[in-house]
Amino acid sequence: MMTLNAQSVSLWIALFFGAILLVAFILFPGFFPPMSPNMTAQQVAAFYADHTARIRASMVIFNFCGVMLVPFFMVIVYQMKRMATPTQVLAYCYLSAAATGATLFAIADLFWLVAAFRPERDPQLIMLLNDLAWITFTAPVGMIVAGNLCLALAIYLDDQPKPVMPRWVGHFSILVALAIAPSAWAGVVRSGPLAWNGAISFWVRISAYGAFIAVMFFVLRAAIIREGSDDDPSWGRSAG
Amino acid sequence: MRTGALADATLGSGRSRKPNLDLWICWWLLPAFYTAFAVIFVPLTRVMPPPPPGLSVAQITAFFHAHRETIQIGFGLLMVALGFGCIGNGLVAYQMTRMSISPVFAYGYIATLAVGALPGCLFAGLAFLAAAFRPDRDPHLVALLYDVGLLTFVGSLGCFATNYLVFAAAIFMDKNKIFPRWMAYVSVWQIVTEVLAMPVFVFRKGPFAWDGAISFYEGTVIFGVFLSCLILLVRKAIQAQPPDQPLHA
């Protein structure tokens, strides 16, 4: 049984707000299909004028709920600290990457919201805000990539009879990092699979990230339950 | 050596036998990241040394036209590379948790750089990528992105000054001698360079402009000294660290 503690609460917060984020994702009219980088300034301005209410509604939800996933990533940090790695350095690296990564969640939606605030603004300015929103939302993937590689390395170095996480989670974490990394090019190209509306930069990146959170929910849940039932005197338990 | 931690010997049992492998992997990423950083910012994107703040709107458009491809390659790479900078930050903070003081400054080290990464580095990339994204964009908007990119890059002062402050204070107060005392003075010099960069928001030419002798060159030289010392001293700290040293901070 998973008892109610800071870790399990963090998981449930992520599940709750993750579900709301999914609704916001479906609600945003610019995601189905994702807006093309080749729209003209007039087309972009018309898009904001036609869908003002839904853009505001979906992005204000994104604004409120995006950073709510942070406690979930802190559970990963804490579980990394429980691993029998040579030192705890990788947990600090993951914490550092997760914190910087979260700032991007907080900023991308603001550009969309500012653009939707005055749809009658000069179309050139709307397009600039729209470009900044999409580039900030899609391209800065380094924090997720580096964090996932740290997690994988920590899992591989977790040298104890009952490791905190199974080794396949390390492979999975690297796979997600590799799937997400090419999106860095979304701030460069305007067509093809790497453009911000492309198959890799949009669908593969978002699916991989969603899958990572979903899988890690169950991996962390199992780790927390194992930690709770562990009879060994584990130094981290009191902090759990 | 931290006697308090070593006394807690039971915690070490079952720990990995690969001596400090995780520390060494993180350490190698430090010179690797800053080499990539130098390649991105100097030859590729031309942000270091910065183009002048006094350019006309037409000259700014010409700058992006002339260097469009390398700006895109450089900042495209930065979007991935910056994550590995976080690993270097985690490594230094970890070494700070080995100090005789409370880990408050170590946590402060991570938090200040987690804040600084965006305005102090990534924003320049986002602004320049947006400027290079559409060569036909209104030239006045390109000039706006130019100012946003360069002023945030050179003028993000407080995140880094606070970082240098907690780093210097930690070294001064640490009795375990994780880093030598002189490194604290180098870190204090870094705070001075941030103070000297404050006028970049006012001047468009001269030594205090964002490309000036004091605001840019003096600051960059001291940053280079600081960074080289940091990389070498972290290496020495790992070498001096006994393997399997159990720690919990």
Coordinates of C-alpha atoms in Angstrom, one line a residue:
Chain A
M1 CA 0.0 0.0 0.0
M2 CA 1.2 3.5 -0.7
T3 CA 0.5 5.6 2.4
L4 CA -0.1 9.3 2.2
N5 CA 3.2 11.1 2.5
A6 CA 5.0 14.0 0.7
Q7 CA 6.0 11.7 -2.2
S8 CA 2.7 10.0 -2.8
V9 CA 1.0 13.4 -2.6
S10 CA 3.4 14.7 -5.2
L11 CA 2.5 11.9 -7.6
W12 CA -1.2 12.5 -7.2
I13 CA -0.7 16.2 -7.8
A14 CA 1.0 15.3 -11.0
L15 CA -1.7 12.9 -12.1
F16 CA -4.5 15.5 -11.3
F17 CA -2.8 18.4 -13.1
G18 CA -1.4 16.2 -15.8
A19 CA -5.0 15.3 -16.7
I20 CA -6.0 18.9 -16.8
L21 CA -3.0 19.7 -18.9
L22 CA -4.1 17.1 -21.4
V23 CA -7.5 18.9 -21.6
A24 CA -5.8 22.2 -22.2
F25 CA -3.7 20.6 -24.9
I26 CA -6.7 19.4 -26.7
L27 CA -8.5 22.7 -26.2
F28 CA -5.8 24.8 -27.7
P29 CA -6.9 25.4 -31.3
G30 CA -3.3 25.8 -32.5
F31 CA -2.3 22.1 -31.8
F32 CA -4.8 20.3 -34.0
P33 CA -3.1 20.5 -36.4
P34 CA -0.1 22.4 -35.0
M35 CA 0.2 25.9 -36.5
S36 CA 2.5 26.1 -39.5
P37 CA 5.6 28.3 -39.2
N38 CA 4.8 29.3 -42.8
M39 CA 1.6 31.2 -42.0
T40 CA 1.8 34.8 -43.0
A41 CA 1.5 37.6 -40.4
Q42 CA -2.1 38.2 -41.6
Q43 CA -3.0 34.6 -41.2
V44 CA -1.5 34.4 -37.7
A45 CA -3.3 37.6 -36.6
A46 CA -6.6 36.2 -38.0
F47 CA -6.0 33.0 -36.1
Y48 CA -5.8 34.9 -32.8
A49 CA -8.8 37.0 -33.7
D50 CA -10.9 34.0 -34.6
H51 CA -10.0 31.8 -31.6
T52 CA -9.3 34.4 -28.9
A53 CA -11.4 32.8 -26.2
R54 CA -10.1 29.2 -26.7
I55 CA -6.5 30.4 -26.9
R56 CA -6.9 32.3 -23.6
A57 CA -8.7 29.5 -21.8
S58 CA -6.3 26.8 -22.8
M59 CA -3.1 28.8 -22.2
V60 CA -4.2 30.2 -18.8
I61 CA -4.8 26.5 -17.8
F62 CA -1.3 25.6 -19.1
N63 CA 0.0 28.6 -17.2
F64 CA -1.6 27.5 -13.9
C65 CA -0.9 23.7 -14.2
G66 CA 2.4 23.4 -16.1
V67 CA 4.7 24.0 -13.1
M68 CA 2.4 21.9 -10.9
L69 CA 4.5 18.9 -12.2
V70 CA 7.6 20.2 -10.3
P71 CA 6.9 18.1 -7.1
F72 CA 6.7 15.0 -9.3
F73 CA 10.3 15.7 -10.6
M74 CA 11.4 16.3 -7.0
V75 CA 10.2 12.7 -6.2
I76 CA 12.7 11.6 -8.9
V77 CA 15.4 13.7 -7.2
Y78 CA 14.7 12.2 -3.8
Q79 CA 14.6 8.6 -5.2
M80 CA 17.9 9.3 -7.0
K81 CA 19.3 10.3 -3.6
R82 CA 18.3 6.9 -2.2
M83 CA 20.3 5.0 -4.9
A84 CA 23.5 3.3 -4.0
T85 CA 25.5 5.4 -6.5
P86 CA 29.1 6.4 -5.6
T87 CA 27.9 9.8 -4.6
Q88 CA 24.6 11.8 -4.8
V89 CA 25.9 14.2 -7.4
L90 CA 23.5 13.0 -10.1
A91 CA 20.5 13.9 -7.9
Y92 CA 21.8 17.5 -7.7
C93 CA 22.3 17.6 -11.4
Y94 CA 18.8 16.4 -12.0
L95 CA 17.4 19.0 -9.6
S96 CA 19.3 21.7 -11.4
A97 CA 18.0 20.6 -14.8
A98 CA 14.4 20.1 -13.7
A99 CA 14.3 23.6 -12.1
T100 CA 15.6 25.4 -15.2
G101 CA 13.4 23.2 -17.5
A102 CA 10.3 24.3 -15.5
T103 CA 11.0 28.0 -16.1
L104 CA 10.3 27.3 -19.8
F105 CA 6.9 25.8 -19.0
A106 CA 6.2 29.1 -17.2
I107 CA 7.2 31.3 -20.0
A108 CA 6.0 29.8 -23.3
D109 CA 2.3 30.2 -22.4
L110 CA 2.9 33.9 -21.5
F111 CA 3.8 34.7 -25.1
W112 CA 0.6 33.0 -26.4
L113 CA -1.4 34.9 -23.8
V114 CA 0.1 38.2 -24.6
A115 CA -0.5 37.7 -28.3
A116 CA -4.2 36.8 -27.5
F117 CA -4.6 39.8 -25.2
R118 CA -4.9 42.3 -28.1
P119 CA -5.7 40.4 -31.3
E120 CA -6.1 43.8 -33.1
R121 CA -2.4 44.5 -32.5
D122 CA -0.1 45.0 -35.6
P123 CA 0.0 41.5 -37.2
Q124 CA 3.8 41.7 -37.3
L125 CA 3.9 41.9 -33.5
I126 CA 1.4 39.1 -33.1
M127 CA 3.5 36.9 -35.4
L128 CA 6.6 37.8 -33.3
L129 CA 4.9 36.8 -30.1
N130 CA 3.6 33.6 -31.8
D131 CA 7.2 32.8 -33.0
L132 CA 8.6 33.3 -29.5
A133 CA 5.9 31.1 -28.0
W134 CA 6.4 28.3 -30.4
I135 CA 10.2 28.4 -30.2
T136 CA 10.2 28.6 -26.4
F137 CA 7.7 25.8 -26.2
T138 CA 9.5 23.5 -28.6
A139 CA 13.2 24.1 -28.9
P140 CA 14.9 24.3 -25.5
V141 CA 15.0 20.5 -24.8
G142 CA 18.4 20.3 -23.3
M143 CA 17.2 20.3 -19.7
I144 CA 15.0 17.2 -20.3
V145 CA 17.7 15.5 -22.3
A146 CA 20.4 16.1 -19.6
G147 CA 18.1 15.3 -16.7
N148 CA 17.1 12.0 -18.3
L149 CA 20.7 11.0 -19.0
C150 CA 21.5 11.7 -15.3
L151 CA 18.6 9.6 -14.2
A152 CA 19.7 6.7 -16.5
L153 CA 23.3 6.9 -15.3
A154 CA 22.2 6.9 -11.6
I155 CA 20.0 3.8 -12.3
Y156 CA 22.9 2.0 -13.9
L157 CA 25.2 2.9 -11.0
D158 CA 22.7 1.9 -8.3
D159 CA 24.8 -1.0 -7.0
Q160 CA 22.6 -2.8 -4.5
P161 CA 20.7 -6.1 -4.3
K162 CA 17.3 -4.3 -4.5
P163 CA 17.9 -1.3 -6.7
V164 CA 15.5 1.7 -6.4
M165 CA 14.4 1.5 -10.0
P166 CA 14.7 -1.4 -12.5
R167 CA 17.4 -1.1 -15.1
W168 CA 14.9 -0.9 -18.0
V169 CA 13.9 2.5 -16.7
G170 CA 17.4 3.7 -17.5
H171 CA 17.1 2.5 -21.1
F172 CA 13.7 4.0 -21.3
S173 CA 14.9 7.3 -20.0
I174 CA 17.7 7.4 -22.6
L175 CA 15.2 6.5 -25.3
V176 CA 13.0 9.5 -24.3
A177 CA 16.0 11.8 -24.3
L178 CA 17.0 10.7 -27.8
A179 CA 13.4 11.1 -29.1
I180 CA 13.2 14.6 -27.7
A181 CA 16.7 15.9 -28.6
P182 CA 16.1 16.7 -32.3
S183 CA 13.4 19.2 -31.4
A184 CA 16.2 21.7 -30.6
W185 CA 16.2 22.4 -34.3
A186 CA 12.6 23.8 -34.3
G187 CA 13.9 27.3 -33.8
V188 CA 15.9 26.9 -37.1
V189 CA 13.8 25.2 -39.8
R190 CA 10.3 26.2 -41.0
S191 CA 9.3 23.0 -42.8
G192 CA 9.9 19.2 -42.5
P193 CA 9.8 16.9 -39.5
L194 CA 12.0 19.1 -37.4
A195 CA 9.8 22.3 -37.8
W196 CA 7.8 23.2 -34.7
N197 CA 4.7 21.6 -36.3
G198 CA 6.7 18.6 -37.7
A199 CA 6.2 15.0 -36.9
I200 CA 9.4 14.8 -34.8
S201 CA 9.4 18.2 -33.1
F202 CA 5.7 18.2 -32.2
W203 CA 4.2 14.7 -32.1
V204 CA 7.3 12.6 -31.2
R205 CA 8.5 15.1 -28.6
I206 CA 5.1 15.5 -26.9
S207 CA 4.3 11.8 -27.0
A208 CA 7.7 10.9 -25.6
Y209 CA 7.4 13.4 -22.8
G210 CA 3.9 12.3 -22.0
A211 CA 5.0 8.6 -22.0
F212 CA 7.9 9.5 -19.7
I213 CA 5.6 11.1 -17.1
A214 CA 3.1 8.3 -17.3
V215 CA 5.7 5.5 -17.0
M216 CA 7.6 7.3 -14.2
F217 CA 4.3 7.6 -12.3
F218 CA 4.2 3.9 -12.0
V219 CA 7.9 3.4 -11.5
L220 CA 8.0 6.0 -8.7
R221 CA 4.8 4.6 -7.2
A222 CA 6.5 1.2 -7.0
A223 CA 9.7 2.7 -5.6
I224 CA 7.7 4.5 -2.9
I225 CA 5.9 1.3 -1.9
R226 CA 9.1 -0.7 -1.8
E227 CA 10.7 2.1 0.3
G228 CA 7.8 2.0 2.7
S229 CA 7.9 -1.8 3.2
D230 CA 11.7 -1.9 3.4
D231 CA 12.8 -3.3 6.7
D232 CA 16.4 -2.3 6.2
P233 CA 17.4 0.8 8.1
S234 CA 17.4 3.2 5.2
W235 CA 18.7 6.6 6.0
G236 CA 16.4 8.4 3.6
R237 CA 13.1 7.0 5.0
S238 CA 12.6 9.5 7.7
A239 CA 12.6 12.3 5.1
G240 CA 10.1 10.4 2.9
Chain B
M1 CA 38.1 15.1 5.4
R2 CA 34.7 15.0 7.0
T3 CA 34.9 13.0 10.1
G4 CA 31.3 13.3 10.9
A5 CA 30.3 11.6 7.8
L6 CA 32.9 8.9 8.0
A7 CA 31.8 8.0 11.5
D8 CA 28.5 7.0 10.0
A9 CA 30.1 4.0 8.5
T10 CA 27.0 1.8 8.3
L11 CA 25.6 4.0 5.6
G12 CA 28.5 3.2 3.3
S13 CA 27.9 -0.5 3.2
G14 CA 26.6 -1.7 -0.1
R15 CA 27.6 1.5 -1.8
S16 CA 29.1 1.2 -5.2
R17 CA 32.7 0.0 -5.7
K18 CA 33.3 2.1 -8.7
P19 CA 35.2 4.9 -7.1
N20 CA 33.4 8.2 -7.8
L21 CA 32.6 7.3 -11.4
D22 CA 29.6 9.6 -11.3
L23 CA 31.7 12.5 -10.2
W24 CA 34.2 11.9 -13.0
I25 CA 31.5 11.7 -15.7
C26 CA 30.0 15.0 -14.4
W27 CA 33.5 16.5 -14.3
W28 CA 34.3 15.7 -17.9
L29 CA 31.1 17.4 -18.9
L30 CA 32.4 20.7 -17.4
P31 CA 35.2 21.4 -19.9
A32 CA 33.1 19.8 -22.7
F33 CA 30.2 22.1 -22.0
Y34 CA 32.3 25.2 -21.8
T35 CA 34.1 24.3 -24.9
A36 CA 30.8 24.0 -26.7
F37 CA 29.7 27.2 -25.0
A38 CA 32.8 29.0 -26.4
V39 CA 32.3 27.6 -29.9
I40 CA 28.6 28.6 -29.9
F41 CA 29.1 32.1 -28.6
V42 CA 32.3 33.2 -30.3
P43 CA 32.7 31.9 -33.9
L44 CA 29.1 30.7 -34.5
T45 CA 26.6 33.2 -33.2
R46 CA 29.0 36.2 -32.9
V47 CA 27.6 37.2 -29.5
M48 CA 31.1 37.1 -28.0
P49 CA 32.6 39.6 -28.5
P50 CA 29.3 41.3 -29.0
P51 CA 28.4 43.4 -32.0
P52 CA 28.1 47.1 -31.1
P53 CA 24.9 48.5 -29.5
G54 CA 25.3 51.6 -31.7
L55 CA 24.4 49.8 -35.0
S56 CA 21.6 51.3 -37.0
V57 CA 18.4 49.3 -37.7
A58 CA 19.7 48.6 -41.2
Q59 CA 23.1 47.5 -39.9
I60 CA 21.4 45.1 -37.4
T61 CA 19.4 43.5 -40.2
A62 CA 22.6 43.2 -42.2
F63 CA 24.3 41.5 -39.2
F64 CA 21.6 38.8 -39.1
H65 CA 21.6 38.5 -42.8
A66 CA 25.4 38.0 -42.9
H67 CA 25.5 35.5 -40.0
R68 CA 22.1 33.8 -40.3
E69 CA 23.3 30.2 -40.8
T70 CA 26.0 30.2 -38.0
I71 CA 23.5 31.9 -35.6
Q72 CA 21.0 29.2 -36.3
I73 CA 23.5 26.4 -36.0
G74 CA 25.0 27.8 -32.8
F75 CA 21.8 28.5 -31.0
G76 CA 20.2 25.4 -32.3
L77 CA 23.0 23.5 -30.5
L78 CA 22.6 25.6 -27.4
M79 CA 19.0 24.4 -27.0
V80 CA 20.5 21.0 -26.2
A81 CA 23.9 21.9 -24.8
L82 CA 22.5 24.2 -22.0
G83 CA 21.1 21.2 -20.2
F84 CA 24.6 19.9 -19.8
G85 CA 25.6 23.1 -18.1
C86 CA 23.1 22.1 -15.4
I87 CA 25.2 19.0 -14.8
G88 CA 28.2 21.1 -14.1
N89 CA 26.2 23.3 -11.6
G90 CA 25.0 20.1 -9.8
L91 CA 28.6 18.9 -9.5
V92 CA 29.9 22.2 -7.9
A93 CA 26.9 22.2 -5.6
Y94 CA 27.6 18.6 -4.6
Q95 CA 31.2 19.5 -3.7
M96 CA 29.8 22.4 -1.6
T97 CA 27.7 19.9 0.4
R98 CA 31.0 18.3 1.5
M99 CA 32.0 21.5 3.2
S100 CA 31.9 21.8 7.0
I101 CA 29.1 24.4 6.7
S102 CA 25.4 23.7 6.3
P103 CA 24.3 22.9 2.7
V104 CA 22.4 26.2 2.5
F105 CA 24.9 27.8 0.2
A106 CA 25.1 24.6 -1.9
Y107 CA 21.3 24.8 -2.5
G108 CA 21.7 28.5 -3.1
Y109 CA 24.3 27.7 -5.8
I110 CA 21.8 25.5 -7.6
A111 CA 18.9 27.8 -7.2
T112 CA 20.6 31.0 -8.4
L113 CA 21.9 29.2 -11.6
A114 CA 18.6 27.6 -12.2
V115 CA 17.1 31.1 -12.3
G116 CA 20.1 32.6 -14.3
A117 CA 20.1 30.0 -17.1
L118 CA 17.1 31.5 -18.7
P119 CA 17.7 35.3 -18.7
G120 CA 21.4 35.0 -18.7
C121 CA 21.9 32.5 -21.5
L122 CA 18.9 30.9 -23.1
F123 CA 17.1 34.2 -23.8
A124 CA 19.9 35.4 -26.0
G125 CA 19.4 32.2 -28.0
L126 CA 15.6 32.5 -28.2
A127 CA 15.8 36.1 -29.3
F128 CA 18.5 35.5 -31.9
L129 CA 16.7 32.4 -33.3
A130 CA 13.5 34.4 -33.6
A131 CA 15.4 37.2 -35.4
A132 CA 17.1 34.8 -37.8
F133 CA 13.8 32.8 -38.3
R134 CA 12.3 35.2 -40.7
P135 CA 14.7 37.3 -42.8
D136 CA 11.7 39.3 -44.1
R137 CA 10.6 40.4 -40.6
D138 CA 10.1 44.2 -39.9
P139 CA 13.6 45.5 -39.4
H140 CA 12.6 47.4 -36.2
L141 CA 11.4 44.1 -34.7
V142 CA 14.7 42.5 -35.6
A143 CA 16.5 45.4 -33.8
L144 CA 14.3 44.8 -30.8
L145 CA 15.3 41.1 -30.7
Y146 CA 18.9 42.1 -31.1
D147 CA 18.7 44.4 -28.0
V148 CA 16.7 41.8 -26.0
G149 CA 19.3 39.1 -26.9
L150 CA 22.4 41.1 -26.1
L151 CA 21.1 43.0 -23.1
T152 CA 19.8 39.9 -21.3
F153 CA 23.0 38.1 -22.1
V154 CA 25.5 40.7 -20.9
G155 CA 23.1 42.4 -18.4
S156 CA 21.7 39.5 -16.3
L157 CA 23.6 40.5 -13.2
G158 CA 21.9 39.5 -10.0
C159 CA 21.4 35.8 -10.6
F160 CA 25.2 35.4 -11.2
A161 CA 26.3 37.9 -8.5
T162 CA 24.2 36.0 -5.9
N163 CA 25.7 32.8 -7.2
Y164 CA 29.3 34.1 -6.8
L165 CA 28.4 35.5 -3.4
V166 CA 27.2 32.2 -1.9
F167 CA 30.1 30.4 -3.5
A168 CA 32.7 32.9 -2.0
A169 CA 31.0 32.9 1.4
A170 CA 30.9 29.0 1.4
I171 CA 34.7 28.8 0.7
F172 CA 35.5 31.4 3.3
M173 CA 33.6 29.6 6.0
D174 CA 34.5 26.0 5.1
K175 CA 36.9 24.3 7.4
N176 CA 37.2 21.1 5.2
K177 CA 39.2 23.1 2.6
I178 CA 37.2 21.6 -0.3
F179 CA 38.4 24.7 -2.3
P180 CA 41.4 26.9 -1.5
R181 CA 40.7 30.2 0.1
W182 CA 42.0 32.2 -2.9
M183 CA 39.2 30.9 -5.0
A184 CA 36.8 32.8 -2.8
Y185 CA 38.6 36.0 -3.8
V186 CA 38.3 35.1 -7.5
S187 CA 34.6 34.6 -6.9
V188 CA 34.4 38.1 -5.2
W189 CA 36.1 39.5 -8.4
Q190 CA 33.2 38.0 -10.4
I191 CA 30.8 40.0 -8.3
V192 CA 32.8 43.1 -9.1
T193 CA 32.5 42.4 -12.8
E194 CA 28.7 42.1 -12.5
V195 CA 28.6 45.5 -10.8
L196 CA 30.8 47.0 -13.5
A197 CA 28.3 45.7 -16.1
M198 CA 25.4 47.6 -14.6
P199 CA 25.9 50.6 -17.0
V200 CA 25.3 48.5 -20.1
F201 CA 21.6 49.5 -19.9
V202 CA 22.6 53.2 -20.3
F203 CA 25.6 53.5 -22.6
R204 CA 25.6 52.7 -26.4
K205 CA 29.3 53.3 -26.8
G206 CA 32.5 53.5 -24.8
P207 CA 34.0 51.2 -22.1
F208 CA 30.7 50.7 -20.3
A209 CA 28.6 49.8 -23.3
W210 CA 27.7 46.1 -23.8
D211 CA 30.7 45.6 -26.1
G212 CA 33.0 47.9 -24.0
A213 CA 36.4 47.4 -22.5
I214 CA 35.1 47.2 -19.0
S215 CA 31.6 45.8 -19.3
F216 CA 32.6 43.1 -21.7
Y217 CA 36.3 42.5 -22.0
E218 CA 37.3 42.9 -18.4
G219 CA 34.4 40.8 -17.3
T220 CA 35.0 38.1 -19.8
V221 CA 38.7 37.8 -18.9
I222 CA 37.9 37.4 -15.2
F223 CA 35.2 34.9 -16.1
G224 CA 37.7 32.9 -18.1
V225 CA 40.1 32.9 -15.1
F226 CA 37.3 32.0 -12.7
L227 CA 36.0 29.2 -14.9
S228 CA 39.5 27.7 -15.5
C229 CA 40.2 27.7 -11.8
L230 CA 36.8 26.2 -11.0
I231 CA 37.3 23.3 -13.4
L232 CA 40.8 22.5 -12.2
L233 CA 39.8 22.9 -8.5
V234 CA 36.8 20.6 -8.8
R235 CA 39.1 18.0 -10.4
K236 CA 41.4 18.3 -7.4
A237 CA 38.5 18.1 -5.0
I238 CA 37.3 14.9 -6.6
Q239 CA 40.9 13.4 -6.5
A240 CA 41.2 14.3 -2.8
Q241 CA 37.8 12.8 -2.0
P242 CA 37.8 9.3 -0.5
P243 CA 35.7 6.9 -2.5
D244 CA 32.5 5.7 -1.0
Q245 CA 32.2 8.7 1.2
P246 CA 28.7 8.5 2.4
L247 CA 26.9 11.8 2.4
H248 CA 23.5 13.1 2.9
A249 CA 22.8 16.8 2.6

